[in-house]
């Protein structure tokens, strides 16, 4: 199943088009629905799959942000002196 478009709800936004904050909010809403326990089994499975896709997308964005932060160039005294592209050392 394509994680970018997997959706138990027709009309739900494509995960790849969502901001980190939107994806996180959607994941939190899914967790709340599943915790309530009032969702039919088939729908719960669909929600879980979408939640996993949202979690993976959020993790990927966090990993990319961390990689960019780690690429900040520092001077000998520890001050940030610039940056370099995070994919430069691939």
PDB file of C-alpha atoms in Angstrom:
ATOM      1  CA  UNK A   1       0.000   0.000   0.000  1.00  0.00           C
ATOM      2  CA  UNK A   2       1.357   3.466  -0.857  1.00  0.00           C
ATOM      3  CA  UNK A   3       2.117   5.184   2.468  1.00  0.00           C
ATOM      4  CA  UNK A   4       1.779   8.637   0.952  1.00  0.00           C
ATOM      5  CA  UNK A   5      -1.833   8.126  -0.052  1.00  0.00           C
ATOM      6  CA  UNK A   6      -2.997   5.418   2.346  1.00  0.00           C
ATOM      7  CA  UNK A   7      -6.143   6.723   3.941  1.00  0.00           C
ATOM      8  CA  UNK A   8      -8.962   5.094   5.881  1.00  0.00           C
ATOM      9  CA  UNK A   9     -10.965   8.276   5.379  1.00  0.00           C
ATOM     10  CA  UNK A  10     -11.873   9.389   1.867  1.00  0.00           C
ATOM     11  CA  UNK A  11     -10.590  12.879   1.211  1.00  0.00           C
ATOM     12  CA  UNK A  12      -7.834  12.700   3.858  1.00  0.00           C
ATOM     13  CA  UNK A  13      -4.791  14.717   2.759  1.00  0.00           C
ATOM     14  CA  UNK A  14      -1.797  13.085   1.124  1.00  0.00           C
ATOM     15  CA  UNK A  15       0.843  12.665   3.840  1.00  0.00           C
ATOM     16  CA  UNK A  16       3.672  13.871   1.611  1.00  0.00           C
ATOM     17  CA  UNK A  17       1.843  17.198   1.147  1.00  0.00           C
ATOM     18  CA  UNK A  18       1.398  17.735   4.901  1.00  0.00           C
ATOM     19  CA  UNK A  19       3.686  19.852   7.055  1.00  0.00           C
ATOM     20  CA  UNK A  20       5.350  18.202  10.036  1.00  0.00           C
ATOM     21  CA  UNK A  21       2.866  19.914  12.348  1.00  0.00           C
ATOM     22  CA  UNK A  22      -0.137  18.760  10.301  1.00  0.00           C
ATOM     23  CA  UNK A  23       1.152  15.178  10.197  1.00  0.00           C
ATOM     24  CA  UNK A  24       1.785  15.174  13.943  1.00  0.00           C
ATOM     25  CA  UNK A  25      -1.711  16.555  14.661  1.00  0.00           C
ATOM     26  CA  UNK A  26      -3.267  13.914  12.383  1.00  0.00           C
ATOM     27  CA  UNK A  27      -1.274  11.197  14.170  1.00  0.00           C
ATOM     28  CA  UNK A  28      -2.434  12.462  17.567  1.00  0.00           C
ATOM     29  CA  UNK A  29      -6.059  12.417  16.364  1.00  0.00           C
ATOM     30  CA  UNK A  30      -5.680   8.808  15.196  1.00  0.00           C
ATOM     31  CA  UNK A  31      -4.152   7.762  18.518  1.00  0.00           C
ATOM     32  CA  UNK A  32      -7.082   9.347  20.374  1.00  0.00           C
ATOM     33  CA  UNK A  33      -9.593   7.514  18.149  1.00  0.00           C
ATOM     34  CA  UNK A  34      -7.867   4.185  18.680  1.00  0.00           C
ATOM     35  CA  UNK A  35      -7.549   4.725  22.442  1.00  0.00           C
ATOM     36  CA  UNK A  36     -11.294   5.382  22.742  1.00  0.00           C
ATOM     37  CA  UNK A  37     -11.885   1.896  21.394  1.00  0.00           C
ATOM     38  CA  UNK A  38     -15.174   2.780  19.711  1.00  0.00           C
ATOM     39  CA  UNK A  39     -13.954   2.255  16.135  1.00  0.00           C
ATOM     40  CA  UNK A  40     -14.888  -0.938  14.247  1.00  0.00           C
ATOM     41  CA  UNK A  41     -12.040  -3.409  13.715  1.00  0.00           C
ATOM     42  CA  UNK A  42     -11.647  -2.836   9.962  1.00  0.00           C
ATOM     43  CA  UNK A  43     -11.539   0.920  10.453  1.00  0.00           C
ATOM     44  CA  UNK A  44      -9.078   0.493  13.343  1.00  0.00           C
ATOM     45  CA  UNK A  45      -6.716  -1.403  11.065  1.00  0.00           C
ATOM     46  CA  UNK A  46      -6.927   1.353   8.449  1.00  0.00           C
ATOM     47  CA  UNK A  47      -6.347   4.005  11.097  1.00  0.00           C
ATOM     48  CA  UNK A  48      -3.364   2.094  12.445  1.00  0.00           C
ATOM     49  CA  UNK A  49      -1.857   1.836   8.943  1.00  0.00           C
ATOM     50  CA  UNK A  50      -2.322   5.563   8.335  1.00  0.00           C
ATOM     51  CA  UNK A  51      -0.904   6.300  11.780  1.00  0.00           C
ATOM     52  CA  UNK A  52       2.181   4.256  11.017  1.00  0.00           C
ATOM     53  CA  UNK A  53       2.650   6.123   7.717  1.00  0.00           C
ATOM     54  CA  UNK A  54       2.273   9.448   9.558  1.00  0.00           C
ATOM     55  CA  UNK A  55       4.762   8.352  12.222  1.00  0.00           C
ATOM     56  CA  UNK A  56       7.295   7.351   9.565  1.00  0.00           C
ATOM     57  CA  UNK A  57       6.863  10.677   7.746  1.00  0.00           C
ATOM     58  CA  UNK A  58       7.349  12.633  10.986  1.00  0.00           C
ATOM     59  CA  UNK A  59      10.432  10.588  11.873  1.00  0.00           C
ATOM     60  CA  UNK A  60      11.918  11.165   8.424  1.00  0.00           C
ATOM     61  CA  UNK A  61      11.444  14.923   8.777  1.00  0.00           C
ATOM     62  CA  UNK A  62      12.974  14.913  12.269  1.00  0.00           C
ATOM     63  CA  UNK A  63      15.960  12.912  11.010  1.00  0.00           C
ATOM     64  CA  UNK A  64      16.475  15.389   8.157  1.00  0.00           C
ATOM     65  CA  UNK A  65      16.298  18.330  10.567  1.00  0.00           C
ATOM     66  CA  UNK A  66      18.814  16.674  12.886  1.00  0.00           C
ATOM     67  CA  UNK A  67      21.176  16.050   9.970  1.00  0.00           C
ATOM     68  CA  UNK A  68      21.004  19.732   9.014  1.00  0.00           C
ATOM     69  CA  UNK A  69      21.721  20.807  12.579  1.00  0.00           C
ATOM     70  CA  UNK A  70      24.692  18.457  12.779  1.00  0.00           C
ATOM     71  CA  UNK A  71      26.137  20.108   9.673  1.00  0.00           C
ATOM     72  CA  UNK A  72      26.413  23.534  11.295  1.00  0.00           C
ATOM     73  CA  UNK A  73      30.037  24.590  11.041  1.00  0.00           C
ATOM     74  CA  UNK A  74      31.609  25.748  14.292  1.00  0.00           C
ATOM     75  CA  UNK A  75      34.762  27.713  14.992  1.00  0.00           C
ATOM     76  CA  UNK A  76      37.441  26.535  17.421  1.00  0.00           C
ATOM     77  CA  UNK A  77      35.739  28.503  20.216  1.00  0.00           C
ATOM     78  CA  UNK A  78      32.430  26.704  19.590  1.00  0.00           C
ATOM     79  CA  UNK A  79      30.611  29.580  17.880  1.00  0.00           C
ATOM     80  CA  UNK A  80      28.581  28.762  14.796  1.00  0.00           C
ATOM     81  CA  UNK A  81      30.354  30.230  11.785  1.00  0.00           C
ATOM     82  CA  UNK A  82      28.158  28.916   8.982  1.00  0.00           C
ATOM     83  CA  UNK A  83      26.520  25.860   7.567  1.00  0.00           C
ATOM     84  CA  UNK A  84      27.121  23.379   4.809  1.00  0.00           C
ATOM     85  CA  UNK A  85      24.500  21.349   2.937  1.00  0.00           C
ATOM     86  CA  UNK A  86      23.453  18.302   4.925  1.00  0.00           C
ATOM     87  CA  UNK A  87      23.812  16.056   1.881  1.00  0.00           C
ATOM     88  CA  UNK A  88      27.358  17.255   1.081  1.00  0.00           C
ATOM     89  CA  UNK A  89      28.954  14.357   2.984  1.00  0.00           C
ATOM     90  CA  UNK A  90      26.376  11.811   1.726  1.00  0.00           C
TER      91      UNK A  90
END
